[in-house]
Coordinates of C-alpha atoms in Angstrom, one line a residue:
M1 CA -16.4 40.2 -72.1
D2 CA -18.4 42.9 -70.5
K3 CA -16.9 44.0 -67.1
N4 CA -20.5 44.0 -65.5
L5 CA -20.9 40.4 -66.4
Q6 CA -17.6 39.6 -64.3
W7 CA -18.0 38.2 -60.8
S8 CA -15.4 38.1 -58.7
S9 CA -14.4 35.1 -57.2
E10 CA -15.4 36.4 -53.5
E11 CA -18.6 37.5 -55.0
Q12 CA -19.2 34.0 -56.8
T13 CA -18.4 32.1 -53.2
N14 CA -20.9 34.2 -51.3
M15 CA -23.9 33.6 -53.6
Q16 CA -23.0 30.1 -53.8
V17 CA -23.0 29.8 -49.9
S18 CA -26.1 31.8 -49.9
E19 CA -27.8 29.5 -52.3
N20 CA -26.6 26.5 -50.2
M21 CA -28.1 27.9 -47.0
Q22 CA -31.4 28.9 -48.8
M23 CA -31.4 25.0 -50.0
S24 CA -30.7 23.7 -46.5
G25 CA -33.7 25.9 -44.8
N26 CA -35.9 23.0 -45.0
M27 CA -33.3 20.1 -44.3
Q28 CA -33.3 18.4 -41.2
M29 CA -30.0 17.2 -39.0
P30 CA -30.2 13.5 -38.7
G31 CA -31.2 12.3 -35.3
N32 CA -27.7 10.5 -34.8
M33 CA -25.7 13.8 -35.7
Q34 CA -24.3 16.4 -33.5
M35 CA -22.2 19.5 -33.7
P36 CA -19.0 19.2 -32.1
G37 CA -18.8 20.9 -28.9
N38 CA -20.7 24.0 -28.2
M39 CA -20.9 25.0 -32.0
Q40 CA -24.1 25.6 -33.5
M41 CA -24.9 25.7 -37.4
P42 CA -24.1 28.8 -38.8
G43 CA -26.9 30.9 -40.2
N44 CA -24.9 33.4 -42.7
V45 CA -21.6 33.9 -44.4
Q46 CA -19.8 35.6 -41.4
Q47 CA -21.0 32.6 -39.0
L48 CA -20.0 30.0 -41.4
Q49 CA -16.3 31.5 -41.2
A50 CA -16.4 31.8 -37.5
Y51 CA -17.6 28.0 -37.5
E52 CA -14.7 27.0 -39.7
E53 CA -12.3 29.1 -37.5
Q54 CA -13.3 27.6 -34.5
R55 CA -13.3 23.8 -36.0
R56 CA -9.8 24.5 -37.0
K57 CA -9.0 25.7 -33.5
Q58 CA -10.5 22.4 -32.0
Q59 CA -8.6 20.4 -34.8
M60 CA -5.0 22.0 -33.9
L61 CA -5.7 21.5 -30.4
V62 CA -6.3 17.7 -30.8
Y63 CA -3.5 17.6 -32.7
G64 CA -1.2 19.5 -30.2
Q65 CA -2.3 16.9 -27.7
Q66 CA -1.4 13.8 -29.7
V67 CA 2.1 15.5 -30.8
R68 CA 2.5 15.8 -27.0
Q69 CA 1.4 12.5 -26.1
Q70 CA 3.7 11.3 -28.6
Q71 CA 6.7 13.4 -27.4
E72 CA 6.1 12.3 -23.8
Q73 CA 5.9 8.6 -25.1
E74 CA 9.0 9.2 -27.0
E75 CA 10.7 10.6 -24.2
R76 CA 9.6 7.8 -21.7
E77 CA 11.1 5.3 -24.1
K78 CA 14.4 6.8 -24.4
K79 CA 14.6 6.9 -20.6
K80 CA 13.7 3.4 -20.3
G81 CA 16.2 2.6 -23.3
A82 CA 19.1 4.5 -21.4
S83 CA 18.2 2.7 -17.9
V84 CA 18.2 -0.9 -19.3
F85 CA 21.0 -0.3 -22.0
G86 CA 23.9 -0.8 -19.4
K87 CA 22.7 -4.0 -18.0
L88 CA 21.3 -5.5 -21.1
G89 CA 24.1 -4.5 -23.5
A90 CA 26.7 -6.2 -21.2
A91 CA 24.5 -9.2 -20.7
S92 CA 23.9 -9.3 -24.6
L93 CA 27.7 -9.0 -25.2
L94 CA 28.9 -11.8 -23.0
Y95 CA 26.2 -13.9 -24.7
T96 CA 27.5 -13.0 -27.8
L97 CA 30.9 -13.8 -26.9
L98 CA 29.6 -17.2 -25.7
Y99 CA 27.8 -17.9 -28.8
T100 CA 30.5 -17.1 -31.2
I101 CA 33.3 -19.1 -28.9
C102 CA 30.8 -22.1 -28.8
L103 CA 29.4 -22.2 -32.3
Y104 CA 31.8 -21.1 -34.6
K105 CA 32.5 -23.7 -37.1
N106 CA 31.2 -26.4 -34.4
T107 CA 27.6 -27.3 -34.7
M108 CA 27.7 -30.6 -32.9
G109 CA 30.4 -30.7 -30.1
I110 CA 30.2 -30.4 -26.7
A111 CA 30.4 -26.5 -26.7
V112 CA 26.8 -26.7 -28.2
L113 CA 25.9 -27.9 -24.5
L114 CA 27.6 -24.7 -23.3
W115 CA 25.7 -22.5 -25.6
V116 CA 22.3 -23.9 -24.5
V117 CA 23.3 -23.4 -21.0
A118 CA 24.2 -19.7 -21.9
C119 CA 21.1 -19.1 -23.4
I120 CA 18.9 -20.4 -20.2
G121 CA 21.5 -18.2 -18.4
Y122 CA 20.7 -15.1 -20.6
V123 CA 17.0 -15.4 -20.2
Y124 CA 17.4 -15.7 -16.2
T125 CA 19.7 -12.6 -16.4
V126 CA 17.2 -10.5 -18.8
Q127 CA 14.4 -11.3 -16.5
K128 CA 16.3 -10.0 -13.5
I129 CA 16.9 -6.7 -15.5
F130 CA 13.1 -5.8 -16.3
G131 CA 12.2 -7.3 -12.7
I132 CA 10.3 -10.2 -14.3
T133 CA 9.5 -13.4 -12.1
G134 CA 10.0 -16.5 -14.3
K135 CA 6.8 -18.8 -14.2
K136 CA 7.1 -22.2 -12.8
D137 CA 5.9 -24.0 -15.7
S138 CA 9.3 -22.7 -17.5
V139 CA 11.3 -25.4 -15.8
F140 CA 9.5 -27.7 -18.5
L141 CA 10.9 -25.7 -21.5
I142 CA 14.2 -25.1 -19.9
A143 CA 14.7 -28.9 -19.5
V144 CA 13.8 -29.5 -22.9
M145 CA 16.2 -27.3 -24.2
G146 CA 19.0 -28.8 -22.0
L147 CA 18.3 -32.2 -23.3
L148 CA 18.3 -31.0 -26.7
G149 CA 21.8 -29.8 -26.2
V150 CA 22.6 -33.2 -24.7
S151 CA 21.1 -34.9 -28.0
T152 CA 23.5 -32.8 -30.0
L153 CA 26.4 -33.8 -28.0
L154 CA 25.6 -37.4 -28.9
T155 CA 24.5 -37.7 -32.3
G156 CA 26.3 -37.3 -35.5
N157 CA 23.0 -37.1 -37.9
R158 CA 23.0 -33.7 -39.3
W159 CA 19.4 -33.5 -39.9
I160 CA 18.6 -34.4 -36.1
V161 CA 21.1 -31.6 -35.4
W162 CA 19.6 -29.2 -37.4
M163 CA 16.1 -30.0 -36.3
N164 CA 17.7 -29.4 -32.6
Y165 CA 18.6 -26.0 -33.4
A166 CA 15.1 -25.2 -34.9
L167 CA 13.3 -26.5 -31.5
I168 CA 16.2 -24.7 -29.1
F169 CA 15.4 -21.4 -31.0
L170 CA 11.6 -21.9 -31.0
L171 CA 11.7 -22.8 -27.0
L172 CA 13.9 -19.9 -26.4
V173 CA 11.5 -17.3 -28.1
A174 CA 8.4 -19.3 -26.6
L175 CA 10.3 -18.9 -23.0
L176 CA 10.8 -14.9 -23.5
I177 CA 7.3 -14.6 -24.4
H178 CA 5.8 -17.0 -21.8
N179 CA 7.8 -14.8 -19.3
F180 CA 6.7 -11.5 -20.2
A181 CA 3.4 -11.9 -21.5
K182 CA -0.1 -12.7 -20.1
D183 CA -0.5 -16.1 -22.2
D184 CA -3.2 -17.4 -20.2
G185 CA -5.8 -19.1 -22.7
W186 CA -3.4 -18.8 -25.7
D187 CA -3.9 -21.5 -28.3
F188 CA -1.8 -23.1 -31.0
G189 CA -2.7 -20.3 -33.7
R190 CA -2.2 -17.4 -31.4
W191 CA 1.3 -19.0 -30.1
G192 CA 2.5 -19.3 -33.6
K193 CA 0.9 -15.9 -34.4
E194 CA 3.2 -14.2 -31.6
I195 CA 6.3 -16.5 -32.2
F196 CA 6.3 -15.1 -35.7
V197 CA 5.8 -11.7 -34.8
A198 CA 8.8 -11.5 -32.2
V199 CA 11.1 -13.0 -34.9
F200 CA 10.4 -10.7 -37.5
G201 CA 9.6 -7.8 -35.1
A202 CA 13.3 -8.4 -34.0
V203 CA 14.4 -7.6 -37.2
G204 CA 12.4 -4.5 -37.2
A205 CA 13.8 -3.1 -34.0
V206 CA 17.7 -3.7 -35.2
G207 CA 17.9 0.4 -34.4
K208 CA 17.1 -0.3 -30.8
P209 CA 20.8 -0.8 -29.5
F210 CA 21.6 2.8 -31.3
S211 CA 18.6 4.7 -29.9
D212 CA 19.1 3.0 -26.6
G213 CA 23.0 3.5 -26.6
S214 CA 22.7 7.2 -27.6
A215 CA 20.1 7.8 -24.7
F216 CA 22.6 6.0 -22.3
Y217 CA 25.3 8.0 -23.4
R218 CA 23.5 11.4 -23.1
S219 CA 22.3 10.4 -19.8
R220 CA 25.4 10.1 -18.2
P221 CA 27.1 13.3 -16.9
R222 CA 29.6 14.8 -19.4
Q223 CA 32.4 17.3 -19.4
K224 CA 31.9 20.6 -21.2
S225 CA 34.1 19.6 -24.0
K226 CA 32.4 18.0 -26.8
N227 CA 35.3 18.0 -29.2
G228 CA 35.9 13.9 -29.0
Y229 CA 31.9 13.6 -29.8
Y230 CA 32.1 15.7 -32.5
I231 CA 35.2 14.3 -34.1
L232 CA 33.4 10.8 -34.3
I233 CA 30.4 12.1 -35.8
G234 CA 32.7 13.3 -38.6
I235 CA 34.7 10.2 -39.1
G236 CA 31.8 8.2 -38.9
A237 CA 30.2 10.5 -41.8
A238 CA 33.6 10.4 -43.7
V239 CA 33.4 6.4 -43.9
P240 CA 30.9 5.9 -46.4
C241 CA 31.8 9.0 -48.3
L242 CA 35.4 8.0 -48.7
L243 CA 34.3 4.4 -49.6
F244 CA 31.9 5.7 -52.2
L245 CA 34.3 8.3 -53.9
G246 CA 37.1 5.5 -53.8
V247 CA 35.3 3.4 -55.8
M248 CA 34.2 6.0 -58.2
L249 CA 37.8 7.3 -58.7
A250 CA 39.0 3.5 -59.1
S251 CA 36.6 2.7 -61.8
A252 CA 37.6 6.2 -63.4
D253 CA 41.7 5.7 -63.6
M254 CA 42.9 2.2 -64.1
V255 CA 46.2 3.3 -62.4
F256 CA 44.7 4.6 -59.4
A257 CA 42.8 1.4 -59.1
D258 CA 45.8 -0.8 -59.3
M259 CA 47.8 1.3 -56.8
V260 CA 45.0 1.2 -54.4
G261 CA 44.9 -2.7 -55.1
R262 CA 48.2 -3.3 -54.4
F263 CA 48.0 -1.2 -51.2
F264 CA 45.2 -3.0 -49.3
R265 CA 46.6 -6.3 -50.5
Q266 CA 49.0 -5.9 -47.8
F267 CA 46.3 -5.9 -45.4
R268 CA 44.4 -8.8 -46.2
V269 CA 41.9 -9.9 -43.6
P270 CA 41.5 -14.0 -43.0
A271 CA 38.3 -15.1 -43.9
K272 CA 38.0 -16.3 -40.5
C273 CA 37.7 -12.8 -39.2
F274 CA 34.6 -12.1 -41.4
G275 CA 32.8 -15.1 -40.2
V276 CA 33.5 -14.4 -36.4
I277 CA 32.8 -10.4 -36.9
F278 CA 29.4 -12.0 -38.6
M279 CA 28.5 -14.2 -35.5
L280 CA 29.4 -11.4 -33.1
C281 CA 27.0 -9.0 -34.9
F282 CA 24.4 -11.6 -35.5
G283 CA 24.6 -12.8 -31.9
F284 CA 24.6 -9.3 -30.2
F285 CA 21.8 -7.8 -32.4
S286 CA 19.5 -10.9 -32.3
S287 CA 19.6 -11.3 -28.7
Y288 CA 19.2 -7.5 -27.6
C289 CA 16.6 -6.5 -30.3
G290 CA 14.6 -9.7 -29.6
V291 CA 14.6 -8.9 -25.9
R292 CA 13.7 -5.4 -26.5
Y293 CA 10.7 -6.3 -28.9
V294 CA 9.4 -8.9 -26.7
E295 CA 9.3 -6.9 -23.6
G296 CA 8.1 -3.7 -25.4
R297 CA 5.2 -5.5 -27.0
A298 CA 4.1 -7.5 -23.6
A299 CA 2.4 -4.9 -22.2
S300 CA 0.3 -4.3 -25.6
V301 CA -0.4 -7.8 -26.3
P302 CA -4.6 -8.1 -25.8
A303 CA -5.5 -11.1 -23.6
A304 CA -6.9 -14.2 -25.4
G305 CA -10.6 -13.5 -26.3
K306 CA -13.6 -15.9 -27.3
T307 CA -15.4 -15.5 -30.5
S308 CA -18.3 -17.5 -31.3
V309 CA -19.9 -17.9 -34.6
E310 CA -23.3 -19.5 -35.3
P311 CA -22.7 -23.5 -34.9
L312 CA -25.3 -24.4 -37.5
I313 CA -22.6 -23.2 -40.0
A314 CA -20.2 -25.6 -38.8
I315 CA -22.5 -28.4 -38.8
A316 CA -23.8 -28.0 -42.3
F317 CA -20.4 -28.2 -43.2
T318 CA -19.1 -31.0 -41.2
T319 CA -21.7 -33.4 -41.7
P320 CA -21.0 -34.4 -45.2
I321 CA -17.2 -34.5 -44.5
A322 CA -18.0 -36.9 -41.4
L323 CA -20.0 -39.3 -43.7
L324 CA -17.1 -39.4 -46.0
Y325 CA -14.8 -40.2 -43.5
V326 CA -17.1 -42.9 -42.2
V327 CA -17.5 -44.6 -45.4
F328 CA -13.7 -44.5 -46.2
S329 CA -12.7 -45.7 -42.5
M330 CA -15.2 -48.5 -43.1
I331 CA -13.5 -49.5 -46.1
Q332 CA -10.0 -49.4 -44.3
I333 CA -11.4 -51.3 -41.5
V334 CA -13.2 -54.2 -43.7
Y335 CA -10.5 -54.4 -46.5
L336 CA -7.2 -53.9 -44.8
F337 CA -7.4 -54.5 -41.0
V338 CA -9.9 -57.3 -40.7
G339 CA -9.9 -58.6 -44.3
G340 CA -5.8 -59.5 -43.9
M341 CA -4.7 -56.7 -46.5
Q342 CA -6.8 -57.6 -49.4
L343 CA -5.8 -55.5 -52.4
P344 CA -7.4 -55.1 -55.8
E345 CA -5.9 -57.6 -58.4
G346 CA -2.5 -56.6 -60.0
V347 CA -1.5 -54.2 -57.3
T348 CA 1.2 -54.9 -55.2
Y349 CA 1.8 -53.8 -51.5
A350 CA 4.6 -51.5 -52.3
E351 CA 2.4 -49.7 -55.0
Y352 CA -0.6 -49.5 -52.8
A353 CA 1.5 -48.2 -50.1
R354 CA 3.3 -45.6 -52.3
R355 CA 0.2 -44.3 -54.0
G356 CA -1.9 -43.3 -51.2
F357 CA 0.4 -42.6 -48.3
F358 CA 1.1 -38.9 -48.7
Q359 CA -2.4 -38.2 -49.5
L360 CA -3.7 -39.9 -46.3
L361 CA -0.8 -38.0 -44.6
F362 CA -2.0 -34.7 -45.7
V363 CA -5.6 -35.4 -44.9
C364 CA -4.6 -36.3 -41.3
A365 CA -2.8 -33.1 -40.8
L366 CA -5.9 -31.1 -42.4
N367 CA -8.2 -32.7 -40.0
L368 CA -6.1 -31.8 -37.0
V369 CA -6.5 -28.3 -38.3
L370 CA -9.7 -28.4 -38.9
V371 CA -11.1 -29.5 -35.6
L372 CA -8.9 -27.0 -34.0
V373 CA -10.5 -24.1 -36.0
I374 CA -14.2 -25.2 -35.7
Q375 CA -13.3 -25.6 -31.8
K376 CA -12.0 -22.0 -31.3
Y377 CA -14.4 -20.0 -33.7
F378 CA -17.7 -21.8 -33.2
G379 CA -20.0 -21.9 -30.4
E380 CA -20.7 -25.1 -28.4
N381 CA -23.6 -27.4 -29.8
P382 CA -24.0 -31.4 -28.9
V383 CA -24.3 -32.0 -32.5
L384 CA -21.3 -30.3 -33.5
K385 CA -19.4 -32.0 -30.4
A386 CA -20.4 -35.5 -32.0
L387 CA -19.6 -34.4 -35.6
L388 CA -16.3 -33.4 -34.2
L389 CA -15.8 -36.8 -32.3
V390 CA -16.7 -38.9 -35.6
I391 CA -14.3 -36.9 -37.5
S392 CA -11.6 -37.3 -35.0
G393 CA -12.1 -41.1 -34.5
C394 CA -12.1 -41.6 -38.6
T395 CA -8.5 -39.6 -38.2
F396 CA -7.2 -42.1 -36.0
V397 CA -8.3 -45.0 -38.7
M398 CA -6.4 -42.8 -41.4
T399 CA -3.3 -42.4 -39.2
A400 CA -3.5 -46.4 -38.8
S401 CA -3.9 -46.5 -42.4
S402 CA -1.0 -44.5 -43.2
A403 CA 1.3 -46.2 -40.7
C404 CA 0.2 -49.6 -42.4
R405 CA 0.8 -48.5 -45.8
M406 CA 4.4 -47.0 -44.7
V407 CA 5.1 -50.4 -43.1
L408 CA 4.4 -51.9 -46.3
Y409 CA 6.7 -49.8 -48.3
I410 CA 9.5 -50.4 -45.7
K411 CA 9.2 -53.9 -46.4
A412 CA 9.8 -53.3 -49.7
Y413 CA 12.0 -50.8 -50.1
Q414 CA 13.7 -50.8 -46.7
L415 CA 14.4 -48.0 -44.2
T416 CA 15.5 -44.3 -44.8
F417 CA 15.5 -41.4 -42.4
L418 CA 12.7 -39.6 -44.1
R419 CA 10.4 -42.9 -43.7
V420 CA 11.1 -43.3 -40.0
F421 CA 10.5 -39.3 -39.6
V422 CA 7.2 -39.9 -41.3
L423 CA 6.1 -42.9 -38.8
V424 CA 7.2 -40.4 -35.6
A425 CA 5.0 -37.7 -37.8
L426 CA 2.3 -40.0 -37.5
A427 CA 2.4 -40.8 -34.0
V428 CA 2.4 -37.1 -33.2
I429 CA -0.7 -36.4 -35.0
A430 CA -2.4 -39.3 -33.2
L431 CA -1.3 -37.9 -29.8
L432 CA -2.5 -34.5 -30.8
M433 CA -6.0 -36.0 -32.1
A434 CA -6.4 -37.9 -28.9
G435 CA -5.7 -34.7 -27.0
I436 CA -8.3 -32.8 -29.0
A437 CA -10.8 -35.7 -28.4
V438 CA -10.5 -35.1 -24.8
K439 CA -10.8 -31.2 -25.1
I440 CA -14.0 -31.9 -26.8
L441 CA -15.5 -33.7 -24.1
V442 CA -13.9 -31.9 -21.2
H443 CA -13.9 -28.2 -21.8
G444 CA -11.0 -27.6 -19.5
F445 CA -8.6 -29.6 -20.7
P446 CA -5.2 -27.7 -21.0
L447 CA -4.9 -28.6 -25.0
F448 CA -1.9 -26.3 -25.3
R449 CA 0.2 -27.7 -22.8
Y450 CA -0.6 -31.2 -23.4
G451 CA 0.3 -30.9 -27.1
V452 CA 3.6 -29.1 -26.2
A453 CA 4.7 -32.0 -23.7
A454 CA 3.6 -34.6 -26.4
V455 CA 5.6 -33.2 -29.1
C456 CA 8.5 -32.3 -26.9
V457 CA 8.6 -36.2 -25.5
V458 CA 8.1 -37.7 -28.9
Y459 CA 10.8 -35.7 -30.4
L460 CA 13.2 -36.1 -27.6
A461 CA 12.9 -39.9 -27.9
F462 CA 13.2 -39.6 -31.7
S463 CA 16.5 -37.5 -31.5
F464 CA 18.2 -40.0 -28.8
S465 CA 17.4 -42.9 -30.5
H466 CA 20.2 -42.9 -32.8
V467 CA 18.0 -43.5 -35.7
D468 CA 20.9 -44.3 -38.3
Y469 CA 22.1 -47.2 -36.2
F470 CA 18.7 -48.8 -36.5
I471 CA 18.3 -48.3 -40.3
A472 CA 21.8 -49.5 -41.1
S473 CA 20.9 -52.6 -38.7
Y474 CA 17.6 -53.2 -40.2
N475 CA 18.6 -52.8 -43.7
L476 CA 21.7 -55.0 -43.8
S477 CA 19.4 -57.6 -42.2
H478 CA 16.6 -57.6 -44.4
P479 CA 17.6 -57.2 -47.8
M480 CA 15.0 -56.0 -50.4
V481 CA 13.9 -57.8 -53.5
S482 CA 15.9 -56.7 -56.7
V483 CA 13.8 -55.3 -59.6
E484 CA 16.4 -56.4 -62.2
N485 CA 17.0 -60.1 -61.4
G486 CA 14.3 -60.8 -58.6
G487 CA 17.2 -61.3 -56.1
E488 CA 18.1 -59.9 -52.8
T489 CA 19.9 -56.8 -52.5
V490 CA 20.5 -54.1 -50.4
D491 CA 20.7 -50.1 -51.3
Y492 CA 24.6 -49.8 -50.4
G493 CA 24.9 -46.5 -51.6
Y494 CA 22.5 -45.2 -49.3
L495 CA 24.2 -47.1 -46.2
G496 CA 27.3 -45.2 -47.4
R497 CA 25.6 -41.9 -46.7
L498 CA 24.8 -42.6 -43.1
S499 CA 26.0 -40.6 -40.2
T500 CA 28.4 -42.0 -37.5
D501 CA 25.8 -43.2 -35.7
A502 CA 25.5 -46.1 -38.0
A503 CA 28.9 -47.1 -37.4
P504 CA 28.7 -49.6 -34.9
A505 CA 25.9 -51.7 -37.2
I506 CA 28.2 -51.2 -40.1
E507 CA 31.5 -52.2 -38.5
R508 CA 29.9 -55.4 -37.0
Y509 CA 28.5 -56.3 -40.6
I510 CA 31.8 -55.7 -42.3
R511 CA 33.7 -57.7 -39.7
E512 CA 31.3 -60.6 -39.8
Q513 CA 31.1 -60.6 -43.4
E514 CA 34.6 -59.5 -44.5
E515 CA 36.8 -60.6 -41.7
G516 CA 40.6 -60.9 -42.6
V517 CA 39.9 -58.7 -45.6
K518 CA 42.7 -56.1 -46.9
W519 CA 41.5 -52.5 -47.1
E520 CA 41.7 -52.7 -51.0
E521 CA 39.3 -55.6 -51.0
L522 CA 36.8 -54.1 -49.2
P523 CA 33.4 -53.1 -50.6
S524 CA 33.6 -49.9 -52.1
W525 CA 30.3 -48.3 -50.3
Y526 CA 32.3 -49.1 -47.0
K527 CA 35.4 -47.2 -48.3
V528 CA 33.0 -44.4 -49.2
Y529 CA 31.4 -44.4 -45.7
R530 CA 35.1 -44.5 -43.9
V531 CA 36.4 -41.5 -46.1
G532 CA 33.3 -39.3 -45.9
H533 CA 33.6 -39.3 -41.9
R534 CA 37.6 -39.5 -41.8
E535 CA 37.5 -35.7 -40.9
E536 CA 35.3 -35.5 -38.0
T537 CA 36.7 -38.8 -36.5
E538 CA 40.1 -37.6 -36.5
H539 CA 40.3 -34.4 -35.6
I540 CA 38.3 -34.2 -32.4
G541 CA 39.2 -31.5 -29.6
L542 CA 37.7 -30.1 -26.4
R543 CA 35.3 -27.9 -28.2
N544 CA 33.9 -30.3 -30.7
F545 CA 33.8 -33.2 -29.0
N546 CA 31.0 -35.6 -29.9
L547 CA 30.3 -38.9 -28.6
S548 CA 29.1 -40.5 -31.7
H549 CA 32.2 -39.2 -33.6
Y550 CA 34.5 -40.5 -31.1
I551 CA 33.0 -43.9 -31.0
A552 CA 33.2 -44.0 -34.7
G553 CA 36.7 -43.0 -34.9
R554 CA 37.7 -45.6 -32.3
L555 CA 35.7 -48.4 -34.5
F556 CA 37.4 -47.3 -37.5
R557 CA 41.1 -47.5 -35.7
E558 CA 40.3 -51.0 -34.4

């Protein structure tokens, strides 16, 4: 190609810039756009280059300010971590020791109550470390936690025990958040979100003990010699390398693998040690990381806000739903409640109860969420309030219908733990819906506090009730109709799987029905029940003492 026809890249750039400048000669800057700072729109190539250079300098200046702010924030965080590590680390370590001593292979003993007391003491110590004054209404949460610990000591039902643990954990996290954050105006959704974020945020903060410990170590006055520090770093780096290389060499040579295996078999660590080590690590990291995350997030948690969407949307949405619910509720009232439980021909009470119960339970729970969401996100309107009250009233009818269906099912197929738990859940739904109805009429009603109190009180009554005792008493005195021969029978297999809470009722029945009968002639289901609880009723010590196990063991020995 002819050299005269070849353009250098610089000439091409200059010509392109000139053409762009000419094309933009008649163009106007939009009225809402302004040049940054005191910079003016360039008029030629030299001015464009100067403009770009000035813009880069401003960007570098802003970036430098951001880097300095981030470094200052990191430095403040390091100083804070160094200042709290000594006290918080010691408190977390003491809590971890108590947690492991109380709960290692012991989920139902008197030591569980001691662990609950340790949790409450740990929260109080954490508040003192960070200079936080506990709020007065925290007393209710603390009292519920203590009562749950007592309930665990008194019952032998493992479902109740694990639900107690879950509720203690939720209350512990809520207690920390409540005392650190400004939670005024939070509703159920906001509390659920904050508890969820706190739990998984603590997992993400697993490096906090190491960073705080490092900052604490560096903040202390040290001697000039750093040989020990350097040796520890070298050993720490060598351990994973040795493990990796050892595995590779052992897989490469069978003789070496056999020799290494025989060497380490002389230093077997009991399985109990691994369990204890795991509980120590879990207790320390969960407590320390949880507190550091909640405390760090408390300052950045925004206050509760009120969003208001056009209520006509909610009115158009809820009107057909309310009409449907009214028709359904009228049918329930006329045919079931007033009409003496009249059913279609050929349908038994048991079939009717089983077919519609879980659907109604789901709809009741859905209505609860629906009314809460509409109240939160939509503006106030008299028509909308009336519609929500109609939905609430129909939910009461559905709840009563669900309870009636479950009672019919229990009469046909006796009691189980799940059926009793469902009745308790229906009672909770009814109480929560009553609070929502009051909230619709009275704007300042403290719905969240009412809901927490209602749930806690109902569950505490359920956990203290020794439900297995009532199940055994009812089933043994109310036999169901056998499907095979039409006679009366009892699900003895289910009775044999009940907890030690049922021991008084079962022992009373056996002594009335099988008095003077030898062990070999006793019913098989009773033998299964006795053998299944032999371990927990015969090996009772100070740490794992459980009142239900103790009473059952004494009855068995009599």
